[in-house]
mmCIF file of C-alpha atoms and ligand atoms in Angstrom:
data_model
loop_
_atom_site.group_PDB
_atom_site.id
_atom_site.type_symbol
_atom_site.label_atom_id
_atom_site.label_comp_id
_atom_site.label_asym_id
_atom_site.label_seq_id
_atom_site.Cartn_x
_atom_site.Cartn_y
_atom_site.Cartn_z
ATOM 1 C CA UNK A 1465 145.839 61.353 36.201
ATOM 2 C CA UNK A 1466 146.601 64.047 33.959
ATOM 3 C CA UNK A 1467 148.129 66.045 36.817
ATOM 4 C CA UNK A 1468 149.577 65.364 40.409
ATOM 5 C CA UNK A 1469 147.923 68.828 41.679
ATOM 6 C CA UNK A 1470 145.452 71.379 40.196
ATOM 7 C CA UNK A 1471 145.650 74.504 41.974
ATOM 8 C CA UNK A 1472 142.446 76.657 41.412
ATOM 9 C CA UNK A 1473 142.987 80.429 41.779
ATOM 10 C CA UNK A 1474 146.415 82.279 41.604
ATOM 11 C CA UNK A 1475 145.585 85.150 43.984
ATOM 12 C CA UNK A 1476 148.600 85.348 46.812
ATOM 13 C CA UNK A 1477 147.737 82.009 48.172
ATOM 14 C CA UNK A 1478 147.780 79.928 44.853
ATOM 15 C CA UNK A 1479 150.423 81.661 43.620
ATOM 16 C CA UNK A 1480 152.683 81.341 46.671
ATOM 17 C CA UNK A 1481 151.739 77.338 46.513
ATOM 18 C CA UNK A 1482 152.491 77.279 42.929
ATOM 19 C CA UNK A 1483 155.855 78.945 43.700
ATOM 20 C CA UNK A 1484 156.775 76.887 46.790
ATOM 21 C CA UNK A 1485 155.885 73.255 45.361
ATOM 22 C CA UNK A 1486 158.519 70.874 44.305
ATOM 23 C CA UNK A 1487 159.322 70.661 40.632
ATOM 24 C CA UNK A 1488 158.915 66.878 40.923
ATOM 25 C CA UNK A 1489 155.163 67.214 41.002
ATOM 26 C CA UNK A 1490 153.164 67.742 37.883
ATOM 27 C CA UNK A 1491 151.076 70.945 38.681
ATOM 28 C CA UNK A 1492 148.473 72.762 36.781
ATOM 29 C CA UNK A 1493 147.184 76.105 37.862
ATOM 30 C CA UNK A 1494 143.993 77.828 36.616
ATOM 31 C CA UNK A 1495 143.156 81.474 37.214
ATOM 32 C CA UNK A 1496 140.609 83.623 35.933
ATOM 33 C CA UNK A 1497 142.887 86.952 36.009
ATOM 34 C CA UNK A 1498 144.828 87.722 32.778
ATOM 35 C CA UNK A 1499 148.505 87.079 32.701
ATOM 36 C CA UNK A 1500 149.177 90.844 32.363
ATOM 37 C CA UNK A 1501 148.136 94.093 31.738
ATOM 38 C CA UNK A 1502 144.978 96.026 32.941
ATOM 39 C CA UNK A 1503 142.209 93.770 31.351
ATOM 40 C CA UNK A 1504 140.155 91.327 33.051
ATOM 41 C CA UNK A 1505 139.542 90.383 36.921
ATOM 42 C CA UNK A 1506 140.917 92.761 39.389
ATOM 43 C CA UNK A 1507 140.436 91.977 43.033
ATOM 44 C CA UNK A 1508 139.318 94.881 44.982
ATOM 45 C CA UNK A 1509 141.605 95.295 47.975
ATOM 46 C CA UNK A 1510 142.843 98.014 50.279
ATOM 47 C CA UNK A 1511 146.238 96.784 49.239
ATOM 48 C CA UNK A 1512 148.038 97.155 52.685
ATOM 49 C CA UNK A 1513 150.690 94.842 53.625
ATOM 50 C CA UNK A 1514 150.371 93.783 57.250
ATOM 51 C CA UNK A 1515 153.355 93.116 59.307
ATOM 52 C CA UNK A 1516 152.603 89.384 59.372
ATOM 53 C CA UNK A 1517 152.647 89.338 55.619
ATOM 54 C CA UNK A 1518 155.984 91.097 55.790
ATOM 55 C CA UNK A 1519 157.265 88.304 57.621
ATOM 56 C CA UNK A 1520 155.877 85.648 55.339
ATOM 57 C CA UNK A 1521 158.007 87.508 52.557
ATOM 58 C CA UNK A 1522 161.120 87.409 54.786
ATOM 59 C CA UNK A 1523 160.876 83.520 55.407
ATOM 60 C CA UNK A 1524 160.139 83.255 51.761
ATOM 61 C CA UNK A 1525 163.329 85.358 50.722
ATOM 62 C CA UNK A 1526 160.979 87.788 48.821
ATOM 63 C CA UNK A 1527 161.494 91.665 48.438
ATOM 64 C CA UNK A 1528 158.553 93.695 47.054
ATOM 65 C CA UNK A 1529 159.535 95.423 43.671
ATOM 66 C CA UNK A 1530 159.339 99.310 43.956
ATOM 67 C CA UNK A 1531 156.864 99.629 40.975
ATOM 68 C CA UNK A 1532 154.316 97.817 42.791
ATOM 69 C CA UNK A 1533 154.282 100.223 45.761
ATOM 70 C CA UNK A 1534 152.056 103.247 45.760
ATOM 71 C CA UNK A 1535 152.365 106.871 46.932
ATOM 72 C CA UNK A 1536 152.140 108.050 49.732
ATOM 73 C CA UNK A 1537 153.063 105.257 52.366
ATOM 74 C CA UNK A 1538 150.898 106.243 55.477
ATOM 75 C CA UNK A 1539 152.006 105.437 58.966
ATOM 76 C CA UNK A 1540 148.894 105.733 60.887
ATOM 77 C CA UNK A 1541 145.195 104.838 60.632
ATOM 78 C CA UNK A 1542 142.707 107.415 61.684
ATOM 79 C CA UNK A 1543 139.937 105.617 63.201
ATOM 80 C CA UNK A 1544 136.333 107.123 63.627
ATOM 81 C CA UNK A 1545 133.202 105.995 65.508
ATOM 82 C CA UNK A 1546 130.360 107.708 64.230
ATOM 83 C CA UNK A 1547 128.200 106.794 67.102
ATOM 84 C CA UNK A 1548 130.309 108.815 69.592
ATOM 85 C CA UNK A 1549 131.999 111.092 66.963
ATOM 86 C CA UNK A 1550 135.213 110.127 68.665
ATOM 87 C CA UNK A 1551 138.347 109.992 66.280
ATOM 88 C CA UNK A 1552 141.720 108.384 67.133
ATOM 89 C CA UNK A 1553 144.952 108.040 65.303
ATOM 90 C CA UNK A 1554 147.093 104.808 65.646
ATOM 91 C CA UNK A 1555 150.194 103.812 64.398
ATOM 92 C CA UNK A 1556 150.320 101.226 61.591
ATOM 93 C CA UNK A 1557 153.464 99.660 59.784
ATOM 94 C CA UNK A 1558 151.512 98.704 56.752
ATOM 95 C CA UNK A 1559 153.137 98.852 53.479
ATOM 96 C CA UNK A 1560 150.883 100.519 50.569
ATOM 97 C CA UNK A 1561 150.820 98.868 47.161
ATOM 98 C CA UNK A 1562 148.800 98.413 43.859
ATOM 99 C CA UNK A 1563 146.942 94.970 44.415
ATOM 100 C CA UNK A 1564 146.382 94.238 40.724
ATOM 101 C CA UNK A 1565 150.249 94.669 40.020
ATOM 102 C CA UNK A 1566 151.052 92.611 43.278
ATOM 103 C CA UNK A 1567 148.765 89.692 42.146
ATOM 104 C CA UNK A 1568 150.316 89.815 38.620
ATOM 105 C CA UNK A 1569 153.843 90.152 40.174
ATOM 106 C CA UNK A 1570 153.276 86.809 42.485
ATOM 107 C CA UNK A 1571 151.933 85.275 39.396
ATOM 108 C CA UNK A 1572 154.984 86.012 37.342
ATOM 109 C CA UNK A 1573 157.215 84.201 40.228
ATOM 110 C CA UNK A 1574 155.541 80.842 39.319
ATOM 111 C CA UNK A 1575 158.227 78.527 37.925
ATOM 112 C CA UNK A 1576 157.794 77.342 34.247
ATOM 113 C CA UNK A 1577 157.372 73.620 35.390
ATOM 114 C CA UNK A 1578 153.949 74.515 36.471
ATOM 115 C CA UNK A 1579 151.057 74.790 33.612
ATOM 116 C CA UNK A 1580 149.441 78.018 34.001
ATOM 117 C CA UNK A 1581 146.166 78.608 32.398
ATOM 118 C CA UNK A 1582 145.130 82.461 32.724
ATOM 119 C CA UNK A 1583 141.820 84.046 31.771
ATOM 120 C CA UNK A 1584 140.072 80.527 32.714
ATOM 121 C CA UNK A 1585 137.125 79.944 34.677
ATOM 122 C CA UNK A 1586 137.027 76.544 36.847
ATOM 123 C CA UNK A 1587 133.596 75.535 36.881
ATOM 124 C CA UNK A 1588 133.225 71.972 38.260
ATOM 125 C CA UNK A 1589 135.092 69.559 40.497
ATOM 126 C CA UNK A 1590 133.929 66.147 40.476
ATOM 127 C CA UNK A 1591 135.174 62.990 42.302
ATOM 128 C CA UNK A 1592 136.389 60.093 40.329
ATOM 129 C CA UNK A 1593 138.385 56.965 41.148
ATOM 130 C CA UNK A 1594 141.794 57.906 42.554
ATOM 131 C CA UNK A 1595 141.252 61.969 42.145
ATOM 132 C CA UNK A 1596 139.010 64.563 40.698
ATOM 133 C CA UNK A 1597 137.834 65.566 37.359
ATOM 134 C CA UNK A 1598 138.113 69.321 36.701
ATOM 135 C CA UNK A 1599 136.074 71.151 34.307
ATOM 136 C CA UNK A 1600 137.132 74.666 33.192
ATOM 137 C CA UNK A 1601 136.323 77.296 30.587
ATOM 138 C CA UNK A 1602 138.956 79.156 28.477
ATOM 139 C CA UNK A 1603 138.600 82.862 27.310
ATOM 140 C CA UNK A 1604 136.949 81.601 24.069
ATOM 141 C CA UNK A 1605 134.120 79.920 26.311
ATOM 142 C CA UNK A 1606 135.344 76.372 25.114
ATOM 143 C CA UNK A 1607 135.046 73.871 27.849
ATOM 144 C CA UNK A 1608 138.048 71.268 28.838
ATOM 145 C CA UNK A 1609 138.516 68.488 31.374
ATOM 146 C CA UNK A 1610 141.718 67.495 33.143
ATOM 147 C CA UNK A 1611 142.256 65.143 36.050
ATOM 148 C CA UNK A 1612 144.275 65.437 39.001
ATOM 149 C CA UNK A 1613 144.961 63.438 42.306
ATOM 150 C CA UNK A 1614 145.148 66.490 44.731
ATOM 151 C CA UNK A 1615 143.051 69.609 44.354
ATOM 152 C CA UNK A 1616 143.765 73.122 45.942
ATOM 153 C CA UNK A 1617 141.064 75.777 46.403
ATOM 154 C CA UNK A 1618 142.894 78.665 46.512
ATOM 155 C CA UNK A 1619 139.950 80.619 44.692
ATOM 156 C CA UNK A 1620 138.989 83.344 47.575
ATOM 157 C CA UNK A 1621 135.781 84.052 49.039
ATOM 158 C CA UNK A 1622 133.407 82.862 46.534
ATOM 159 C CA UNK A 1623 135.423 79.683 46.055
ATOM 160 C CA UNK A 1624 133.915 77.157 43.524
ATOM 161 C CA UNK A 1625 135.869 74.586 45.077
ATOM 162 C CA UNK A 1626 134.493 75.241 48.683
ATOM 163 C CA UNK A 1627 130.762 75.394 47.464
ATOM 164 C CA UNK A 1628 131.025 72.313 45.136
ATOM 165 C CA UNK A 1629 132.723 70.025 47.556
ATOM 166 C CA UNK A 1630 131.560 71.410 50.799
ATOM 167 C CA UNK A 1631 128.274 72.693 50.470
ATOM 168 C CA UNK A 1632 127.634 72.146 54.296
ATOM 169 C CA UNK A 1633 130.601 74.278 55.256
ATOM 170 C CA UNK A 1634 129.310 77.599 54.327
ATOM 171 C CA UNK A 1635 130.736 80.700 55.821
ATOM 172 C CA UNK A 1636 129.524 84.139 56.605
ATOM 173 C CA UNK A 1637 129.841 86.345 53.571
ATOM 174 C CA UNK A 1638 129.651 90.017 53.267
ATOM 175 C CA UNK A 1639 129.594 92.470 50.321
ATOM 176 C CA UNK A 1640 132.561 94.657 50.208
ATOM 177 C CA UNK A 1641 131.893 97.830 48.116
ATOM 178 C CA UNK A 1642 134.896 100.128 47.122
ATOM 179 C CA UNK A 1643 134.528 103.190 45.120
ATOM 180 C CA UNK A 1644 137.469 105.343 43.748
ATOM 181 C CA UNK A 1645 137.525 109.105 43.625
ATOM 182 C CA UNK A 1646 140.235 111.823 42.500
ATOM 183 C CA UNK A 1647 142.003 112.657 45.740
ATOM 184 C CA UNK A 1648 141.075 116.388 46.991
ATOM 185 C CA UNK A 1649 142.033 116.106 50.466
ATOM 186 C CA UNK A 1650 144.942 118.243 51.363
ATOM 187 C CA UNK A 1651 146.619 115.779 53.569
ATOM 188 C CA UNK A 1652 146.111 112.199 52.208
ATOM 189 C CA UNK A 1653 145.151 109.696 54.880
ATOM 190 C CA UNK A 1654 144.127 106.276 55.755
ATOM 191 C CA UNK A 1655 141.074 105.740 57.895
ATOM 192 C CA UNK A 1656 139.006 103.139 59.515
ATOM 193 C CA UNK A 1657 135.083 103.869 60.128
ATOM 194 C CA UNK A 1658 132.850 102.272 62.527
ATOM 195 C CA UNK A 1659 128.948 102.993 62.295
ATOM 196 C CA UNK A 1660 126.697 100.070 63.493
ATOM 197 C CA UNK A 1661 123.538 101.646 61.743
ATOM 198 C CA UNK A 1662 125.395 100.940 58.354
ATOM 199 C CA UNK A 1663 127.336 97.764 59.429
ATOM 200 C CA UNK A 1664 128.499 95.518 62.102
ATOM 201 C CA UNK A 1665 131.939 95.106 60.091
ATOM 202 C CA UNK A 1666 133.560 98.305 59.262
ATOM 203 C CA UNK A 1667 134.531 100.825 56.474
ATOM 204 C CA UNK A 1668 137.767 102.302 55.199
ATOM 205 C CA UNK A 1669 139.468 104.813 53.235
ATOM 206 C CA UNK A 1670 142.878 105.141 51.743
ATOM 207 C CA UNK A 1671 144.759 107.509 49.740
ATOM 208 C CA UNK A 1672 146.753 105.972 46.906
ATOM 209 C CA UNK A 1673 148.665 107.539 43.940
ATOM 210 C CA UNK A 1674 146.241 110.555 43.519
ATOM 211 C CA UNK A 1675 143.117 108.530 44.143
ATOM 212 C CA UNK A 1676 140.725 108.404 47.034
ATOM 213 C CA UNK A 1677 139.574 104.824 47.690
ATOM 214 C CA UNK A 1678 136.392 104.521 49.975
ATOM 215 C CA UNK A 1679 135.135 101.135 50.792
ATOM 216 C CA UNK A 1680 133.347 98.956 53.421
ATOM 217 C CA UNK A 1681 131.889 95.648 54.009
ATOM 218 C CA UNK A 1682 128.273 95.282 54.558
ATOM 219 C CA UNK A 1683 125.669 92.686 55.044
ATOM 220 C CA UNK A 1684 124.256 91.406 51.860
ATOM 221 C CA UNK A 1685 120.712 93.031 52.597
ATOM 222 C CA UNK A 1686 120.810 96.655 51.385
ATOM 223 C CA UNK A 1687 124.526 96.760 51.033
ATOM 224 C CA UNK A 1688 124.448 99.372 48.484
ATOM 225 C CA UNK A 1689 122.058 101.495 50.417
ATOM 226 C CA UNK A 1690 124.031 101.382 53.546
ATOM 227 C CA UNK A 1691 127.166 102.476 51.543
ATOM 228 C CA UNK A 1692 125.700 105.629 50.278
ATOM 229 C CA UNK A 1693 124.372 106.462 53.342
ATOM 230 C CA UNK A 1694 127.494 106.349 55.151
ATOM 231 C CA UNK A 1695 129.262 108.334 52.496
ATOM 232 C CA UNK A 1696 126.561 110.944 53.268
ATOM 233 C CA UNK A 1697 127.473 110.828 57.048
ATOM 234 C CA UNK A 1698 131.097 111.187 56.263
ATOM 235 C CA UNK A 1699 130.702 114.342 54.465
ATOM 236 C CA UNK A 1700 130.156 116.058 57.811
ATOM 237 C CA UNK A 1701 133.541 114.779 58.990
ATOM 238 C CA UNK A 1702 135.479 116.115 56.170
ATOM 239 C CA UNK A 1703 135.336 113.595 53.560
ATOM 240 C CA UNK A 1704 135.367 114.825 50.241
ATOM 241 C CA UNK A 1705 134.114 112.415 47.723
ATOM 242 C CA UNK A 1706 132.888 113.826 44.348
ATOM 243 C CA UNK A 1707 131.905 111.607 41.385
ATOM 244 C CA UNK A 1708 133.137 107.915 41.631
ATOM 245 C CA UNK A 1709 135.422 106.971 38.860
ATOM 246 C CA UNK A 1710 134.804 103.374 39.621
ATOM 247 C CA UNK A 1711 132.862 101.188 41.621
ATOM 248 C CA UNK A 1712 134.279 97.801 42.652
ATOM 249 C CA UNK A 1713 132.269 95.123 44.440
ATOM 250 C CA UNK A 1714 133.013 91.462 45.709
ATOM 251 C CA UNK A 1715 132.075 89.089 48.215
ATOM 252 C CA UNK A 1716 134.316 88.981 51.481
ATOM 253 C CA UNK A 1717 134.489 86.229 54.071
ATOM 254 C CA UNK A 1718 133.732 87.742 57.546
ATOM 255 C CA UNK A 1719 134.263 84.453 59.978
ATOM 256 C CA UNK A 1720 132.163 84.281 62.951
ATOM 257 C CA UNK A 1721 133.078 80.829 64.524
ATOM 258 C CA UNK A 1722 135.929 78.534 64.864
ATOM 259 C CA UNK A 1723 134.037 76.277 62.562
ATOM 260 C CA UNK A 1724 133.922 78.720 59.669
ATOM 261 C CA UNK A 1725 137.522 77.719 59.020
ATOM 262 C CA UNK A 1726 137.760 74.627 57.046
ATOM 263 C CA UNK A 1727 140.945 73.102 55.469
ATOM 264 C CA UNK A 1728 139.410 70.424 53.212
ATOM 265 C CA UNK A 1729 139.473 66.545 53.068
ATOM 266 C CA UNK A 1730 139.852 63.607 50.568
ATOM 267 C CA UNK A 1731 142.844 65.176 48.940
ATOM 268 C CA UNK A 1732 141.130 68.585 48.625
ATOM 269 C CA UNK A 1733 142.816 71.415 50.535
ATOM 270 C CA UNK A 1734 141.540 75.059 50.957
ATOM 271 C CA UNK A 1735 144.048 77.630 51.473
ATOM 272 C CA UNK A 1736 143.960 81.387 51.885
ATOM 273 C CA UNK A 1737 140.317 83.053 52.087
ATOM 274 C CA UNK A 1738 138.607 79.982 50.246
ATOM 275 C CA UNK A 1739 139.418 78.343 53.687
ATOM 276 C CA UNK A 1740 137.859 81.059 55.911
ATOM 277 C CA UNK A 1741 141.367 82.293 56.813
ATOM 278 C CA UNK A 1742 140.704 86.182 57.018
ATOM 279 C CA UNK A 1743 141.048 88.611 60.053
ATOM 280 C CA UNK A 1744 137.545 89.262 61.102
ATOM 281 C CA UNK A 1745 138.733 92.500 62.819
ATOM 282 C CA UNK A 1746 140.624 93.862 60.013
ATOM 283 C CA UNK A 1747 139.871 91.954 56.939
ATOM 284 C CA UNK A 1748 143.476 91.442 56.454
ATOM 285 C CA UNK A 1749 144.045 88.245 54.601
ATOM 286 C CA UNK A 1750 147.278 88.345 52.545
ATOM 287 C CA UNK A 1751 149.321 87.201 55.525
ATOM 288 C CA UNK A 1752 146.933 83.908 55.907
ATOM 289 C CA UNK A 1753 146.951 83.338 52.257
ATOM 290 C CA UNK A 1754 150.757 83.445 52.190
ATOM 291 C CA UNK A 1755 151.182 81.353 55.402
ATOM 292 C CA UNK A 1756 148.476 78.525 54.615
ATOM 293 C CA UNK A 1757 150.244 78.123 51.280
ATOM 294 C CA UNK A 1758 153.533 77.730 52.945
ATOM 295 C CA UNK A 1759 152.308 75.212 55.270
ATOM 296 C CA UNK A 1760 150.553 72.984 52.554
ATOM 297 C CA UNK A 1761 153.844 73.360 50.277
ATOM 298 C CA UNK A 1762 155.760 71.829 53.176
ATOM 299 C CA UNK A 1763 153.157 69.181 53.854
ATOM 300 C CA UNK A 1764 152.826 68.122 50.133
ATOM 301 C CA UNK A 1765 156.897 68.344 49.455
ATOM 302 C CA UNK A 1766 157.514 66.062 52.280
ATOM 303 C CA UNK A 1767 154.993 63.150 50.674
ATOM 304 C CA UNK A 1768 153.159 63.134 53.978
ATOM 305 C CA UNK A 1769 151.109 59.717 53.893
ATOM 306 C CA UNK A 1770 148.077 61.819 55.437
ATOM 307 C CA UNK A 1771 148.398 65.170 53.907
ATOM 308 C CA UNK A 1772 144.818 66.335 54.810
ATOM 309 C CA UNK A 1773 145.493 65.404 58.462
ATOM 310 C CA UNK A 1774 148.725 67.048 58.693
ATOM 311 C CA UNK A 1775 147.397 70.213 56.908
ATOM 312 C CA UNK A 1776 144.586 70.504 59.454
ATOM 313 C CA UNK A 1777 146.951 69.846 62.437
ATOM 314 C CA UNK A 1778 149.537 72.280 61.412
ATOM 315 C CA UNK A 1779 146.945 75.360 60.595
ATOM 316 C CA UNK A 1780 145.755 75.001 64.186
ATOM 317 C CA UNK A 1781 147.903 78.135 65.456
ATOM 318 C CA UNK A 1782 146.665 79.957 62.460
ATOM 319 C CA UNK A 1783 143.169 78.960 63.136
ATOM 320 C CA UNK A 1784 143.324 79.785 66.857
ATOM 321 C CA UNK A 1785 144.816 83.265 65.752
ATOM 322 C CA UNK A 1786 141.909 83.983 63.308
ATOM 323 C CA UNK A 1787 139.706 83.195 66.308
ATOM 324 C CA UNK A 1788 141.108 85.568 68.338
ATOM 325 C CA UNK A 1789 140.323 87.881 65.633
ATOM 326 C CA UNK A 1790 136.811 86.987 65.922
ATOM 327 C CA UNK A 1791 136.968 87.914 69.555
ATOM 328 C CA UNK A 1792 138.622 91.151 68.680
ATOM 329 C CA UNK A 1793 136.109 92.088 66.113
ATOM 330 C CA UNK A 1794 132.942 91.356 68.496
ATOM 331 C CA UNK A 1795 134.889 94.056 70.772
ATOM 332 C CA UNK A 1796 135.629 96.468 68.209
ATOM 333 C CA UNK A 1797 132.108 96.296 66.770
ATOM 334 C CA UNK A 1798 130.377 96.546 70.126
ATOM 335 C CA UNK A 1799 129.703 100.243 70.576
ATOM 336 C CA UNK A 1800 130.083 100.229 74.336
ATOM 337 C CA UNK A 1801 133.363 98.702 74.075
ATOM 338 C CA UNK A 1802 134.604 100.817 71.430
ATOM 339 C CA UNK A 1803 133.784 103.816 73.109
ATOM 340 C CA UNK A 1804 135.651 102.788 76.061
ATOM 341 C CA UNK A 1805 138.845 101.536 74.195
ATOM 342 C CA UNK A 1806 138.863 105.203 72.150
ATOM 343 C CA UNK A 1807 137.723 107.209 75.113
ATOM 344 C CA UNK A 1808 140.748 105.792 77.134
ATOM 345 C CA UNK A 1809 143.159 107.194 74.353
ATOM 346 C CA UNK A 1810 145.507 104.396 74.886
ATOM 347 C CA UNK A 1811 147.962 104.298 71.902
ATOM 348 C CA UNK A 1812 146.268 107.503 70.246
ATOM 349 C CA UNK A 1813 149.039 109.830 68.786
ATOM 350 C CA UNK A 1814 147.707 113.295 68.856
ATOM 351 C CA UNK A 1815 148.148 115.471 65.860
ATOM 352 C CA UNK A 1816 149.301 119.148 65.789
HETATM 353 C C1 FAD B 44 137.617 95.222 49.585
HETATM 354 C C2 FAD B 44 138.488 94.518 50.409
HETATM 355 C C3 FAD B 44 139.807 94.982 50.714
HETATM 356 C C4 FAD B 44 140.844 94.331 51.450
HETATM 357 N N1 FAD B 44 141.886 94.942 51.758
HETATM 358 C C5 FAD B 44 143.102 94.054 52.300
HETATM 359 C C6 FAD B 44 144.292 94.761 52.749
HETATM 360 O O1 FAD B 44 144.531 95.776 52.473
HETATM 361 N N2 FAD B 44 145.242 93.833 52.920
HETATM 362 C C7 FAD B 44 145.150 92.622 53.212
HETATM 363 O O2 FAD B 44 145.823 91.500 53.679
HETATM 364 N N3 FAD B 44 143.997 92.014 52.855
HETATM 365 C C8 FAD B 44 142.785 92.552 52.302
HETATM 366 N N4 FAD B 44 141.799 92.063 51.962
HETATM 367 C C9 FAD B 44 141.749 90.595 52.133
HETATM 368 C C10 FAD B 44 142.593 89.899 51.039
HETATM 369 O O3 FAD B 44 142.132 90.762 49.643
HETATM 370 C C11 FAD B 44 142.201 88.416 50.611
HETATM 371 O O4 FAD B 44 142.198 87.931 52.160
HETATM 372 C C12 FAD B 44 143.309 87.695 50.102
HETATM 373 O O5 FAD B 44 143.291 88.390 48.669
HETATM 374 C C13 FAD B 44 143.143 86.237 49.859
HETATM 375 O O6 FAD B 44 143.836 85.721 49.050
HETATM 376 P P1 FAD B 44 143.589 84.534 48.330
HETATM 377 O O7 FAD B 44 144.721 84.130 47.486
HETATM 378 O O8 FAD B 44 143.200 83.351 49.204
HETATM 379 O O9 FAD B 44 142.313 84.981 47.264
HETATM 380 P P2 FAD B 44 142.146 85.942 46.135
HETATM 381 O O10 FAD B 44 142.958 86.921 46.459
HETATM 382 O O11 FAD B 44 140.590 86.247 46.346
HETATM 383 O O12 FAD B 44 142.554 85.211 45.082
HETATM 384 C C14 FAD B 44 141.585 84.203 44.522
HETATM 385 C C15 FAD B 44 141.957 84.269 42.863
HETATM 386 O O13 FAD B 44 141.159 82.995 42.510
HETATM 387 C C16 FAD B 44 140.694 83.438 41.195
HETATM 388 N N5 FAD B 44 139.572 82.737 40.996
HETATM 389 C C17 FAD B 44 138.470 82.822 41.640
HETATM 390 N N6 FAD B 44 137.434 81.927 41.344
HETATM 391 C C18 FAD B 44 138.105 81.190 40.145
HETATM 392 C C19 FAD B 44 137.450 80.397 39.399
HETATM 393 N N7 FAD B 44 136.167 79.848 39.421
HETATM 394 N N8 FAD B 44 138.307 79.803 38.341
HETATM 395 C C20 FAD B 44 139.622 80.361 38.320
HETATM 396 N N9 FAD B 44 139.974 81.059 39.008
HETATM 397 C C21 FAD B 44 139.182 81.947 40.021
HETATM 398 C C22 FAD B 44 140.764 85.038 41.006
HETATM 399 O O14 FAD B 44 141.665 85.306 39.852
HETATM 400 C C23 FAD B 44 141.541 85.358 42.200
HETATM 401 O O15 FAD B 44 142.538 86.380 42.237
HETATM 402 C C24 FAD B 44 140.554 92.740 51.436
HETATM 403 C C25 FAD B 44 139.580 92.222 50.908
HETATM 404 C C26 FAD B 44 138.629 93.059 50.415
HETATM 405 C C27 FAD B 44 137.475 92.267 49.903
#
């Protein structure tokens, strides 16, 4: 084998694993993002760090550098139910940051003992005796092949590792669309929007560094149409869009049942969103990416004789928590229950 471990994808999950693995392993990591700068692939994201992700940073002894943070930091989410016209404000302790800078910062923490290929696309993973053969394409579109004993799929919602190795373990995917506008609202705000006529997931907006970002997750069929019609509806609620400066789109995993979370087998491990680890109720996924990477690093570093079994077992609490988020999402996206919760005004903070 050329390598002990091949990590495919360096988002929060892959970068954390690459950082936490013992230097005694020979590790290669392939990532389609560039090493630095604004070129290349950017992950569309709300850029909000949840308290669970903050806890993972505490455990891993990491502090966020100030140049990754965005302005302003907002402490509440204004929640809209367009079917009942109810609006509530709920306190949130998110840290708002620039997602692309965050990803590049996490990549920069990977030790030099790991071989990292940036701007590189993994195309194929084939089973061979004692391991896997991985085909990747570099920035000049030249193909290379390497072999590794363990493969870690940390390549997000549209994971090539999951698609190629586990075609029977498909997971529900929605299309996430985000548009950036010049901020024109007098008070920047963060919002969460429910409208079952547009999507049975949800939409959001956030003000960052002079931009107003509006996004939503929609079923694949007619996603663009629903996105535009939702924008139109929100204008009457005081949303000021103007001309979009940029539009971003990607697939987002929207888990629906316990079986959607899949951790891999036969020396392949799925971590982060590739494993389906994302909250169905908020689409918060960074904490699960960090936590699953941390769990896997401990198992591999300990030289566990059955690492797949151990990873499956040690992610049970994580999967149960994610399952509770599926239940929560079902309640929040059901108009009757949502109306009941919002009408109760429990935890709502009245603004002056
Ligand atoms: C629109 C949107 C908004 C979101 N907002 C938030 C939020 O505010 N807070 C939050 O906590 N979560 C948010 N999430 C979820 C969060 O972004 C993901 O759950 C999280 O990024 C998952 O991390 P990951 O490392 O598993 O995957 P990713 O972050 O998707 O990283 C995977 C990486 O793999 C690389 N890659 C993919 N395919 C290949 C390949 N074939 N070859 C080589 N490299 C490859 C890419 O460079 C990519 O960066 C949001 C998701 C979406 C879609």
